[in-house]
mmCIF file of C-alpha atoms and ligand atoms in Angstrom:
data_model
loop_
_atom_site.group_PDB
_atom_site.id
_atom_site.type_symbol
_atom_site.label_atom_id
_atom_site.label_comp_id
_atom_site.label_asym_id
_atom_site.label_seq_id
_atom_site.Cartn_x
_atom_site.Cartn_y
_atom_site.Cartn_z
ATOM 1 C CA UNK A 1 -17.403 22.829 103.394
ATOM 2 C CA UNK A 2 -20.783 24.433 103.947
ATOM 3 C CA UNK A 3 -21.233 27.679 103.713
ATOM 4 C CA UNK A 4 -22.099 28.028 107.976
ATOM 5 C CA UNK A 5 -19.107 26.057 108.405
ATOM 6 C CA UNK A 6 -17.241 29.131 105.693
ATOM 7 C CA UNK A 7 -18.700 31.388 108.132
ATOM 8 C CA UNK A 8 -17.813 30.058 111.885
ATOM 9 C CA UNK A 9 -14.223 29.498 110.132
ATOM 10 C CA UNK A 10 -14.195 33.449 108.668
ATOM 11 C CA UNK A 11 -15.664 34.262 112.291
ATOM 12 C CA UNK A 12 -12.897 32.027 113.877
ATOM 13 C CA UNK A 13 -9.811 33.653 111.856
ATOM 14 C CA UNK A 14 -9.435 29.840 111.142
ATOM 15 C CA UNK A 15 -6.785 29.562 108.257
ATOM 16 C CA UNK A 16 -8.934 27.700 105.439
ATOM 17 C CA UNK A 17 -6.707 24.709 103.945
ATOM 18 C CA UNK A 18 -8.294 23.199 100.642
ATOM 19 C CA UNK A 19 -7.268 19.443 100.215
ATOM 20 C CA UNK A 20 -4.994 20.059 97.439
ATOM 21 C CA UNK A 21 -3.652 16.704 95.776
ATOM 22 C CA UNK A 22 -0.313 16.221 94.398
ATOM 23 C CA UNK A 23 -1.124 16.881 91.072
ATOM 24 C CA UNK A 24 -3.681 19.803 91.135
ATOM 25 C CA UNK A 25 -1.750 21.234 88.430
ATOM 26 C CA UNK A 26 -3.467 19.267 85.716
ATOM 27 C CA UNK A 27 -6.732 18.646 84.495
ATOM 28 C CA UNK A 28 -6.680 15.246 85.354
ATOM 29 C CA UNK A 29 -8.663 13.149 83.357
ATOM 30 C CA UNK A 30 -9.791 9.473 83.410
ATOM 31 C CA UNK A 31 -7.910 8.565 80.666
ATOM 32 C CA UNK A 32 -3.841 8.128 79.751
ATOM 33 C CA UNK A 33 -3.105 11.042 76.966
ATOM 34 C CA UNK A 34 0.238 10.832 75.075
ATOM 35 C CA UNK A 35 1.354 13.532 72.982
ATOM 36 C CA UNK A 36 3.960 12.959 70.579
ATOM 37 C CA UNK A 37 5.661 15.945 69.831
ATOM 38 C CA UNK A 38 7.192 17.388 66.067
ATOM 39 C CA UNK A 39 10.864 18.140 67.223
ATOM 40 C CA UNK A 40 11.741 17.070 63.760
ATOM 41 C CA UNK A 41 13.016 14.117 63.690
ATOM 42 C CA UNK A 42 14.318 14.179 67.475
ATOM 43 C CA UNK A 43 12.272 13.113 70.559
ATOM 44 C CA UNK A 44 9.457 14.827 72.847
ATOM 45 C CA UNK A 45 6.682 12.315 73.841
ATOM 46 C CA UNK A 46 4.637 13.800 76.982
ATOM 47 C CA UNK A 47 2.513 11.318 78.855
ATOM 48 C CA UNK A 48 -0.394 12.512 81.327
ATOM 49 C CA UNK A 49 -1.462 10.090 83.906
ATOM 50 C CA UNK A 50 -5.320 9.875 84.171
ATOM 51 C CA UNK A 51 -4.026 11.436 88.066
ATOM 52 C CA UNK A 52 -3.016 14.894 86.221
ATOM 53 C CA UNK A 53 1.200 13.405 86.894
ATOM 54 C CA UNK A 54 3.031 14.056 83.158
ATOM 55 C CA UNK A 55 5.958 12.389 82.275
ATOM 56 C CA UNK A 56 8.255 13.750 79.405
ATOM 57 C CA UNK A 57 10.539 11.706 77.695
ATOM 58 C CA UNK A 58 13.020 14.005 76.034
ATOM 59 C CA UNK A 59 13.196 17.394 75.077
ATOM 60 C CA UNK A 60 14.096 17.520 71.385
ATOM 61 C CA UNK A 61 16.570 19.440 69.789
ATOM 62 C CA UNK A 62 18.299 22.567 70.140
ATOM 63 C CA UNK A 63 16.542 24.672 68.379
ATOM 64 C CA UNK A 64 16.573 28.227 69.609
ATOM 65 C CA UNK A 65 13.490 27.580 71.708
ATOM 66 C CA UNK A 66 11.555 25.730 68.706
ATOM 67 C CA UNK A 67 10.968 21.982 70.221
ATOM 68 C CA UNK A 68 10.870 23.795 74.012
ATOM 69 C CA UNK A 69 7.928 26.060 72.518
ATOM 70 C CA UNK A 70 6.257 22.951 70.681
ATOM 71 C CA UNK A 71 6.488 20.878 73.788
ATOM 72 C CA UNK A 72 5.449 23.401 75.642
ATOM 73 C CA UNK A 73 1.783 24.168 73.668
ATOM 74 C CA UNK A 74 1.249 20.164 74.167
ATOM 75 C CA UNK A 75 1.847 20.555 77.927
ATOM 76 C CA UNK A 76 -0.371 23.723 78.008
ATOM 77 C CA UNK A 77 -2.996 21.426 75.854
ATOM 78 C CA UNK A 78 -2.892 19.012 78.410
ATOM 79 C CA UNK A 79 -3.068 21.364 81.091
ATOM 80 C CA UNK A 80 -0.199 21.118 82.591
ATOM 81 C CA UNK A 81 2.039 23.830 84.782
ATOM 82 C CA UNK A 82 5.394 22.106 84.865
ATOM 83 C CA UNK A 83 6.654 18.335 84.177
ATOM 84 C CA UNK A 84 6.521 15.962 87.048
ATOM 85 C CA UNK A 85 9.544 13.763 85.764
ATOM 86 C CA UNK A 86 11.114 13.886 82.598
ATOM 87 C CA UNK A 87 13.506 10.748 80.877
ATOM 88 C CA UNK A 88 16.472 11.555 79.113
ATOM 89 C CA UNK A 89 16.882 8.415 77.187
ATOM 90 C CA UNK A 90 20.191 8.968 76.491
ATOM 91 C CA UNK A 91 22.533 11.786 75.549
ATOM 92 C CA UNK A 92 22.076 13.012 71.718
ATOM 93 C CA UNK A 93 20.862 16.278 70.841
ATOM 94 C CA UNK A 94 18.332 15.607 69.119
ATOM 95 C CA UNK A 95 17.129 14.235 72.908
ATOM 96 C CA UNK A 96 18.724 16.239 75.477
ATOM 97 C CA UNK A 97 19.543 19.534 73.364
ATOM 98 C CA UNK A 98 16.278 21.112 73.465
ATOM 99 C CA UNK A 99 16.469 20.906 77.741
ATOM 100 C CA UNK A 100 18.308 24.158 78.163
ATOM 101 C CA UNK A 101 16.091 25.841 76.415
ATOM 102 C CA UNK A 102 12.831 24.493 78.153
ATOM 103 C CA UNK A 103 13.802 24.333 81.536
ATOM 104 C CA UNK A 104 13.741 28.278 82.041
ATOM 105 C CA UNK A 105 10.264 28.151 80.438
ATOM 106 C CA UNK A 106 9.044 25.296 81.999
ATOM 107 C CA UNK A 107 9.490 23.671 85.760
ATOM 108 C CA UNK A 108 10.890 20.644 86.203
ATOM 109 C CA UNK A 109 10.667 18.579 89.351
ATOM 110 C CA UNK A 110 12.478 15.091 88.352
ATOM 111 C CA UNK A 111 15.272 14.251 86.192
ATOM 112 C CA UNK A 112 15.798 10.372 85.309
ATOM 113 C CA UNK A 113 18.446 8.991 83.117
ATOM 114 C CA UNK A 114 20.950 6.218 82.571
ATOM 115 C CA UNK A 115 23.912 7.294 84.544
ATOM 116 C CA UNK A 116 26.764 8.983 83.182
ATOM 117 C CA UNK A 117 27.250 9.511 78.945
ATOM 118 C CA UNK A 118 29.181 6.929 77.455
ATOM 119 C CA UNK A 119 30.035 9.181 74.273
ATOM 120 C CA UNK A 120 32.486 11.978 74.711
ATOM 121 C CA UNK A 121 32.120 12.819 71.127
ATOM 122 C CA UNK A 122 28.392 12.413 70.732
ATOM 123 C CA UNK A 123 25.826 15.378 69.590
ATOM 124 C CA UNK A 124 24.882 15.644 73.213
ATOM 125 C CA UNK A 125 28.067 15.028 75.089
ATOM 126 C CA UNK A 126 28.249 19.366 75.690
ATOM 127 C CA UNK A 127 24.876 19.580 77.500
ATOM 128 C CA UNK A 128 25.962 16.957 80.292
ATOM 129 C CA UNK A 129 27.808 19.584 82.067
ATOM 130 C CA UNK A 130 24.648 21.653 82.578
ATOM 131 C CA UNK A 131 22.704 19.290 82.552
ATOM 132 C CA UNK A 132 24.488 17.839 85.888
ATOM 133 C CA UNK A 133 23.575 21.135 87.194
ATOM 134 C CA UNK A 134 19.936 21.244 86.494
ATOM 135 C CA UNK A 135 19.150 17.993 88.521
ATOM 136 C CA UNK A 136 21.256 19.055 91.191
ATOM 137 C CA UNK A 137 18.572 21.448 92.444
ATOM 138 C CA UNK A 138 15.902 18.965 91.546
ATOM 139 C CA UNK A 139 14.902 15.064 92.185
ATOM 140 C CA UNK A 140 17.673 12.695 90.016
ATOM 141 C CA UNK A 141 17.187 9.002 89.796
ATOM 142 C CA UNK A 142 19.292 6.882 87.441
ATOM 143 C CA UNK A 143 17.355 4.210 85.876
ATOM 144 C CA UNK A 144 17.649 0.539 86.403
ATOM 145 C CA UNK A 145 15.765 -1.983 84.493
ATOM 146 C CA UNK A 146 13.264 -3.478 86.968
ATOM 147 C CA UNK A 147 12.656 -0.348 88.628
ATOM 148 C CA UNK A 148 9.236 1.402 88.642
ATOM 149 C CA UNK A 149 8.501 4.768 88.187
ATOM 150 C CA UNK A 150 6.357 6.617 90.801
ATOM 151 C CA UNK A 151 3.638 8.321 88.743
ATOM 152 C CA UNK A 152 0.272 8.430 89.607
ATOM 153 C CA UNK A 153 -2.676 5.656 87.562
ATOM 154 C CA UNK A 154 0.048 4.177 85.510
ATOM 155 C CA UNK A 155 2.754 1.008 85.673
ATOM 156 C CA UNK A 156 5.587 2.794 84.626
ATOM 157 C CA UNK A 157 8.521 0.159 84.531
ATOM 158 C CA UNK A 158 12.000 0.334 83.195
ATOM 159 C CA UNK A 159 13.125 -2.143 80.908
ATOM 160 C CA UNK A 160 16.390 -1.578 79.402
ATOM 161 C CA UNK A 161 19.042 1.843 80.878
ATOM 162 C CA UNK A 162 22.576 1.637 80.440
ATOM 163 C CA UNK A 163 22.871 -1.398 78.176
ATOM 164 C CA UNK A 164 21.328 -3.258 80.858
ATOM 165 C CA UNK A 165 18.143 -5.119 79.974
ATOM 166 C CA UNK A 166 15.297 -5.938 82.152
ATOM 167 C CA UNK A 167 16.262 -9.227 83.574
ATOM 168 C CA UNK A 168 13.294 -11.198 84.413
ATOM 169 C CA UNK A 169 9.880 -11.574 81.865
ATOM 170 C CA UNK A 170 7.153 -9.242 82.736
ATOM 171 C CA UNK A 171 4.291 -11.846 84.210
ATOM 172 C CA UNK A 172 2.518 -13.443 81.124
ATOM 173 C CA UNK A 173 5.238 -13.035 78.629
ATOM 174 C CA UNK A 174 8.574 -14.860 78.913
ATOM 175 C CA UNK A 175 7.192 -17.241 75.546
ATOM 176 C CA UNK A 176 10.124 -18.418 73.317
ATOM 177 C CA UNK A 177 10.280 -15.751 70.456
ATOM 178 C CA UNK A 178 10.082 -17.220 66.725
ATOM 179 C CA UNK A 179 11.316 -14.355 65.319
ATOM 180 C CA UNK A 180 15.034 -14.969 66.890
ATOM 181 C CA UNK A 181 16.248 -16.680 64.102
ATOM 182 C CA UNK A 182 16.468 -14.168 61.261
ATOM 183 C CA UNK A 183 17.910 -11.060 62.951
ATOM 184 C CA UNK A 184 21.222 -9.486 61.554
ATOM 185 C CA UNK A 185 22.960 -7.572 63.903
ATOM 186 C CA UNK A 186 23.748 -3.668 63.259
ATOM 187 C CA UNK A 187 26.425 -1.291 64.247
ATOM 188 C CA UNK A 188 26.428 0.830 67.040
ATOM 189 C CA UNK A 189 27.517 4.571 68.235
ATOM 190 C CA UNK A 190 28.167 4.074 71.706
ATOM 191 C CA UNK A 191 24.891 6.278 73.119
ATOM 192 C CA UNK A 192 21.721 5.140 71.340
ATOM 193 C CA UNK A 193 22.348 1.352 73.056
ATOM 194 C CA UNK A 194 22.417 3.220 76.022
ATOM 195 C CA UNK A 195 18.481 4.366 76.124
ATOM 196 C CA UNK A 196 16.117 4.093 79.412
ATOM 197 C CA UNK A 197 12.801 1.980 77.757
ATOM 198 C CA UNK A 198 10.004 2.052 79.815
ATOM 199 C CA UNK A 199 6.950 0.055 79.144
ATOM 200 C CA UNK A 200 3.293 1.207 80.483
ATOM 201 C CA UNK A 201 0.642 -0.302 81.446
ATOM 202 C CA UNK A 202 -2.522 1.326 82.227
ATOM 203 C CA UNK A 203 -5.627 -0.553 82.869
ATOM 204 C CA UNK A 204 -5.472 -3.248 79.894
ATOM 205 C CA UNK A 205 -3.682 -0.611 77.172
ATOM 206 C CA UNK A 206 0.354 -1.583 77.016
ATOM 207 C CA UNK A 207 3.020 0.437 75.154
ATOM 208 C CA UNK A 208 6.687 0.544 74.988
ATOM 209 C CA UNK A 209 8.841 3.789 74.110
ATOM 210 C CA UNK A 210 12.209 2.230 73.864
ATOM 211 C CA UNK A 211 14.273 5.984 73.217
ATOM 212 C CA UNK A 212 16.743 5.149 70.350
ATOM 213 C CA UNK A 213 17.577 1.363 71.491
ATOM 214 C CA UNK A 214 19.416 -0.228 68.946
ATOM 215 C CA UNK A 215 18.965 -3.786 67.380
ATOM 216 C CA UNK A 216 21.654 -5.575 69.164
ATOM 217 C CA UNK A 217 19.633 -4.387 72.391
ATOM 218 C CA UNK A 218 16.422 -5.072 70.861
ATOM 219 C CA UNK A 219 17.759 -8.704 70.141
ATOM 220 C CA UNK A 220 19.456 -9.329 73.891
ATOM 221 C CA UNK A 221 15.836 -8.247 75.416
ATOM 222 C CA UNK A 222 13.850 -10.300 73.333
ATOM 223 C CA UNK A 223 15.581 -13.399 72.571
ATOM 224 C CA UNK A 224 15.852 -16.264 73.006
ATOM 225 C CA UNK A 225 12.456 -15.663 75.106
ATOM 226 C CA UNK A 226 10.289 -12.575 74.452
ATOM 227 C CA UNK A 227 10.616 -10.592 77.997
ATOM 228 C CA UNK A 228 7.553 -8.127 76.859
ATOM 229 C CA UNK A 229 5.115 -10.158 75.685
ATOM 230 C CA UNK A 230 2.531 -7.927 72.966
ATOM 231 C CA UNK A 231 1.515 -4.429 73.399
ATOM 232 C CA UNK A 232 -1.481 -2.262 71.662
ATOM 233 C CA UNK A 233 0.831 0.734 70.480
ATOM 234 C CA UNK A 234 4.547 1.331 69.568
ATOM 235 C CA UNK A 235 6.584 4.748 70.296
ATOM 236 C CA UNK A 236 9.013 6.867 68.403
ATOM 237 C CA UNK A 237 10.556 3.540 67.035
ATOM 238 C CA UNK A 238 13.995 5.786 66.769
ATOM 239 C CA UNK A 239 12.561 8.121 64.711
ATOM 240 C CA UNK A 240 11.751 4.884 61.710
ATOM 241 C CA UNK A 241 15.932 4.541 61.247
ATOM 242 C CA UNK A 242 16.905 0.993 60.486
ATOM 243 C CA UNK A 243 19.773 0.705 62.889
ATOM 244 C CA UNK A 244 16.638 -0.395 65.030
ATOM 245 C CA UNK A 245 13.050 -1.912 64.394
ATOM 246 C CA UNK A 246 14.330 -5.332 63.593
ATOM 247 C CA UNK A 247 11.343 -7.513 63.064
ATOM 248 C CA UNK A 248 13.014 -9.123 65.915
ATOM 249 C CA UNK A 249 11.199 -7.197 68.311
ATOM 250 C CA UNK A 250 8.256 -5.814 66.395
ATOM 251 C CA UNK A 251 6.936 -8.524 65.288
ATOM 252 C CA UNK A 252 7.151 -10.631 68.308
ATOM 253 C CA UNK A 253 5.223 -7.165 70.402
ATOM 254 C CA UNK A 254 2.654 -7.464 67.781
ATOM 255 C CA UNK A 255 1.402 -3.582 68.352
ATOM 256 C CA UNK A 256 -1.743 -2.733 66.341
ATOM 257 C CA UNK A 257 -0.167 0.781 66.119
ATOM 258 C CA UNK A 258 2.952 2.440 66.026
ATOM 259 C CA UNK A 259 3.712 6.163 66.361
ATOM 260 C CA UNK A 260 6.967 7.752 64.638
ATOM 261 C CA UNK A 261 8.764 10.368 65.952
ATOM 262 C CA UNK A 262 10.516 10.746 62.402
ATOM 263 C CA UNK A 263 11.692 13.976 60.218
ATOM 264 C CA UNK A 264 11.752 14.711 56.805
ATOM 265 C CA UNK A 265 14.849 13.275 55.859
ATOM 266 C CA UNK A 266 15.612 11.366 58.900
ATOM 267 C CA UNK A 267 13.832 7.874 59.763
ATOM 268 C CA UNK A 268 11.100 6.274 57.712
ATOM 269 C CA UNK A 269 13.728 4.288 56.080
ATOM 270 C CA UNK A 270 12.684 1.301 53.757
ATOM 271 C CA UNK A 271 13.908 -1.094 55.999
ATOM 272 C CA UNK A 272 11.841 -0.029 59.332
ATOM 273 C CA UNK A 273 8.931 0.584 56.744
ATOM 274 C CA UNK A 274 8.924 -3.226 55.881
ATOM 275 C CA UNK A 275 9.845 -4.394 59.191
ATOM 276 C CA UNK A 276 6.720 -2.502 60.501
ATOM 277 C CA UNK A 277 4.268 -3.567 57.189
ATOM 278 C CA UNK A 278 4.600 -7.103 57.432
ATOM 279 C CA UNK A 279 4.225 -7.248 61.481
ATOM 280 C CA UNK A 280 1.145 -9.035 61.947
ATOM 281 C CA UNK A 281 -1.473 -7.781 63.707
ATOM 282 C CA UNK A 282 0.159 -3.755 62.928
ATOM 283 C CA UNK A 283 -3.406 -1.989 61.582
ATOM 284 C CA UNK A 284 -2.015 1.643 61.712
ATOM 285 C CA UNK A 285 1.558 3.527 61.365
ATOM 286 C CA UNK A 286 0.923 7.327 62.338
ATOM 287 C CA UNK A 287 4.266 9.485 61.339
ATOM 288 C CA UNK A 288 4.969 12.791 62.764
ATOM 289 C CA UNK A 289 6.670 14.138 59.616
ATOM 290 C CA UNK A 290 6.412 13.355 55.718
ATOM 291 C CA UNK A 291 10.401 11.385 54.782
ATOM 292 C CA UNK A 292 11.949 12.017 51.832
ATOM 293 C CA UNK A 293 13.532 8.466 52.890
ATOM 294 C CA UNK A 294 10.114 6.565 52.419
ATOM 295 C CA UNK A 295 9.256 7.725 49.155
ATOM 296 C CA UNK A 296 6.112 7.475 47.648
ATOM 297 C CA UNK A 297 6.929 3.287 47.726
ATOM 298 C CA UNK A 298 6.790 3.165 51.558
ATOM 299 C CA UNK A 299 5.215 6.058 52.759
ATOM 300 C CA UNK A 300 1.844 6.209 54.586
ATOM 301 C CA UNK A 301 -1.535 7.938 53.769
ATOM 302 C CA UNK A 302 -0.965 11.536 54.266
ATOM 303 C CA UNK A 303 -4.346 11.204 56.540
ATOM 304 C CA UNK A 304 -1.435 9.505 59.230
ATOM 305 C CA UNK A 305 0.732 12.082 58.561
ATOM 306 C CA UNK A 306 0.890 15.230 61.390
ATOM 307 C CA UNK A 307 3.526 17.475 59.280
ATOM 308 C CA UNK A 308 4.110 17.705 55.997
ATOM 309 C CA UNK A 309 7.026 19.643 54.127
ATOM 310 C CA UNK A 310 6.903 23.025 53.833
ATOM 311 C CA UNK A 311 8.511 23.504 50.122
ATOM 312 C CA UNK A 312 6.441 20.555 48.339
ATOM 313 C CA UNK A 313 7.819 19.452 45.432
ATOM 314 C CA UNK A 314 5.251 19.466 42.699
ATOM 315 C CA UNK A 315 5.330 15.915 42.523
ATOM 316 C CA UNK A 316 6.364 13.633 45.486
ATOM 317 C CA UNK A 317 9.170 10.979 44.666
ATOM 318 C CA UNK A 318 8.394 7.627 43.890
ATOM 319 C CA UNK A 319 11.887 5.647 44.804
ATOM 320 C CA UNK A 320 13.006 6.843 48.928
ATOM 321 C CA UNK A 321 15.666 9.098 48.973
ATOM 322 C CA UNK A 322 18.910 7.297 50.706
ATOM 323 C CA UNK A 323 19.605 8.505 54.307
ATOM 324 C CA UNK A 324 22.056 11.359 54.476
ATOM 325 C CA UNK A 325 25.616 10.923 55.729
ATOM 326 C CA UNK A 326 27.685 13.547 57.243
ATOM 327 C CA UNK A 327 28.196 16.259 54.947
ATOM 328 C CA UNK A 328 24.987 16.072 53.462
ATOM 329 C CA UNK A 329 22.998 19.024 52.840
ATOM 330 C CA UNK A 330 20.391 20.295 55.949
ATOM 331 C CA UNK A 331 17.047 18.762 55.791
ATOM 332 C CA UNK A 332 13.899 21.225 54.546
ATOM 333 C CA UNK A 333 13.129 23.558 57.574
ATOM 334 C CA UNK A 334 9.825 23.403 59.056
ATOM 335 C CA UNK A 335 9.028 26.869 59.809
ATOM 336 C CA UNK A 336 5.375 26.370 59.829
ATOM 337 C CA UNK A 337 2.741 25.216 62.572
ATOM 338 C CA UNK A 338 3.886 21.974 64.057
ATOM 339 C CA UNK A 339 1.529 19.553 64.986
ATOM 340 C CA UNK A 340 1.444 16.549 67.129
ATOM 341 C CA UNK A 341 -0.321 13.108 66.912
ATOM 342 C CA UNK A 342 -2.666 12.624 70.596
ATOM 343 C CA UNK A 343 -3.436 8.872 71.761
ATOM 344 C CA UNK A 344 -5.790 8.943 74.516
ATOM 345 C CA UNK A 345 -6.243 5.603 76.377
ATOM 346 C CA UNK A 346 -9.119 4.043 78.603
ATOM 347 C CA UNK A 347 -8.785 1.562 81.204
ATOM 348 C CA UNK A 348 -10.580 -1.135 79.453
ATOM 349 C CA UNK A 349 -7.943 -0.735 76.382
ATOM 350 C CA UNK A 350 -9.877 1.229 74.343
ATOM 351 C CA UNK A 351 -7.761 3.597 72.425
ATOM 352 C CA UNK A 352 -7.692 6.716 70.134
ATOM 353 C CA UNK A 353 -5.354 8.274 67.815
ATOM 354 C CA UNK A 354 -5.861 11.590 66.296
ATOM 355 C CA UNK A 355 -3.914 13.649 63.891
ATOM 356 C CA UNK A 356 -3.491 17.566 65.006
ATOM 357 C CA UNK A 357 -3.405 18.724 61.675
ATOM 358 C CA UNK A 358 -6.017 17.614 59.961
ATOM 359 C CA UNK A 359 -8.068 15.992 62.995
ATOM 360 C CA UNK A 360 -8.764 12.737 61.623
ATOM 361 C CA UNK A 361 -9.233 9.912 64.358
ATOM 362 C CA UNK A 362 -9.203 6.798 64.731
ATOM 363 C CA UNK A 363 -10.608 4.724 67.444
ATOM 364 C CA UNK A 364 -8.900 1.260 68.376
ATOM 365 C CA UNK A 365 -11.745 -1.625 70.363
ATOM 366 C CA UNK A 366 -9.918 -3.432 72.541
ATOM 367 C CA UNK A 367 -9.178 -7.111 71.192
ATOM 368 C CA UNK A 368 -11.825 -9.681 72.245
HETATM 369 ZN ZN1 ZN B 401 17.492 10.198 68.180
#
């Protein structure tokens, strides 16, 4: 508006509307920015759309406002002022438990999910109750594989909800997958099987953040023809536990980078660790916490590495530690700064990961 158009509209007691768009919360930038969060060993990956939409899949643990604070300084990073849609991929607490304590702190306008809980006995079957309640007063939509996401600059498609898979290729991938023949199957708890998976596209930069999915699932979507096809970057990868990550599925998606939403003494387990090393093509694992399960045999350079423990042993462990079962001891808390690992992606595929803690970054070319 000029400034003599300002003035015959001041004159005019015309009411001055600014074209707002949908998303003038955000800083919106030409480029996709994924944060993935420390919620020690639980799940909080925010994605911004280069339109300034964010979409959060899960919210951690419960924590006494921990995670909700962590997630929030990512969404304040990015610039946000509330969440535009958030996935729960499925009801554990170390996924859904951190919600009640972000949602007073935090707006959010959209609530997806895969229907009803499956597991009364589960870690996160007590927050369904409220959590019913939250996304009464707000937009719901139960995921179903096929079905696209509405947010702004990005594909955002859901491939497996429910223990439904998506049920047609996407276009270009649908190849026979070699990798069929060698997968063991796992057991099951009745929720992580459950998870919404979305793959995005934006531009020519893929990636897949599959929520806890477990290897059965990963097998049914994947075999005997690989639905997905390849993607540039992996994430959470169930926090590195080896109840998923068959080489099944990550080494027919051939990413060039995965990012793990692990803890330190949950995830990172040998077997993920191997399944991930020998993937061909797989340049880079980045790992949101140091494991106690890797070892000093599997682990990555602490460069990759966002948080480290906060009692350090005075030297670290060669063999991995075995995964704790129920009774074990709590893992070391984290009481310190908490810092996430940031890809930012351009259209042509370009892509760059950088560690918050120590701010080294790496830039990915797009294949030629
Ligand atoms: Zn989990």
């Amino acid at each position: 508006m000029t400034r003599r158009a300002l003035a015959l509209a001041l004159i005019l007691g015309v009411t001055i509307l600014w074209a707002v768009p949908a998303a003038a919360q955000t800083r919106a930038s030409k480029s996709l920015q994924i944060y993935v969060v420390d919620v020690e060993g639980g799940n909080a990956t925010l994605i911004v759309s280069p339109t300034g939409e964010s979409l959060l899949i899960d919210t951690g643990n419960p924590s006494n406002g921990r995670d909700a604070d962590r997630i929030i300084a990512a969404a304040r990073d990015a610039g946000l002022t509330q969440i535009d849609h958030l996935i729960i991929t499925h009801y554990h607490g170390d996924h859904i438990g951190g919600l009640p304590e972000l949602l007073p702190k935090f707006p959010i306008r959209h609530f997806i999910d895969h229907g009803p809980n499956s597991d009364p006995m589960g870690s996160g079957a007590k927050f369904e109750a409220v959590y019913k309640e939250m996304y009464a007063k707000a937009k719901h939509t139960v995921a179903r594989p096929g079905a696209r996401l509405p947010i702004g600059g990005l594909e955002v498609l859901v491939v497996t909800s429910n223990g439904d898979i998506l049920p047609k290729p996407l276009p270009g991938a649908g190849q026979s997958n070699p990798h069929c023949a060698r997968f063991k199957p796992s057991p099951n708890n009745l929720e992580d099987p459950m998870s919404v998976g979305v793959h995005i596209t934006f531009g020519k930069f893929r990636t897949l953040h599959l929520g806890d999915l477990t290897r059965n699932k990963e097998f049914e979507l994947m075999c005997p023809t690989n639905r997905l096809g390849t993607i540039d970057a992996i994430l959470g990868v169930h926090h590195g536990q080896a109840t998923s990550n068959s080489e099944t599925i990550i080494h027919a998606l051939r990413p060039r980078v995965a990012i793990m939403n692990n803890g330190t003494r949950k995830g990172g387990e040998p077997d993920t660790m191997q399944s991930l090393f020998s993937s061909p093509g797989l340049e880079d694992l980045w790992q949101i916490h140091f494991s106690l399960l890797s070892g000093q045999e599997y682990t990555v350079p602490g460069l990759f590495i966002a948080n480290v423990a906060d009692d350090r042993p005075a030297a670290m462990p060669v063999a991995p530690m075995a995964a704790p079962g129920a009774g074990a001891p709590p893992a070391p808390v984290h009481n310190g700064p908490a810092y996430w690992i940031k890809l930012v992606a351009e259209q042509d595929g370009t892509y760059t990961v950088t560690n918050a803690r120590n701010g080294f970054s790496k830039r990915y070319e797009p294949a030629r």
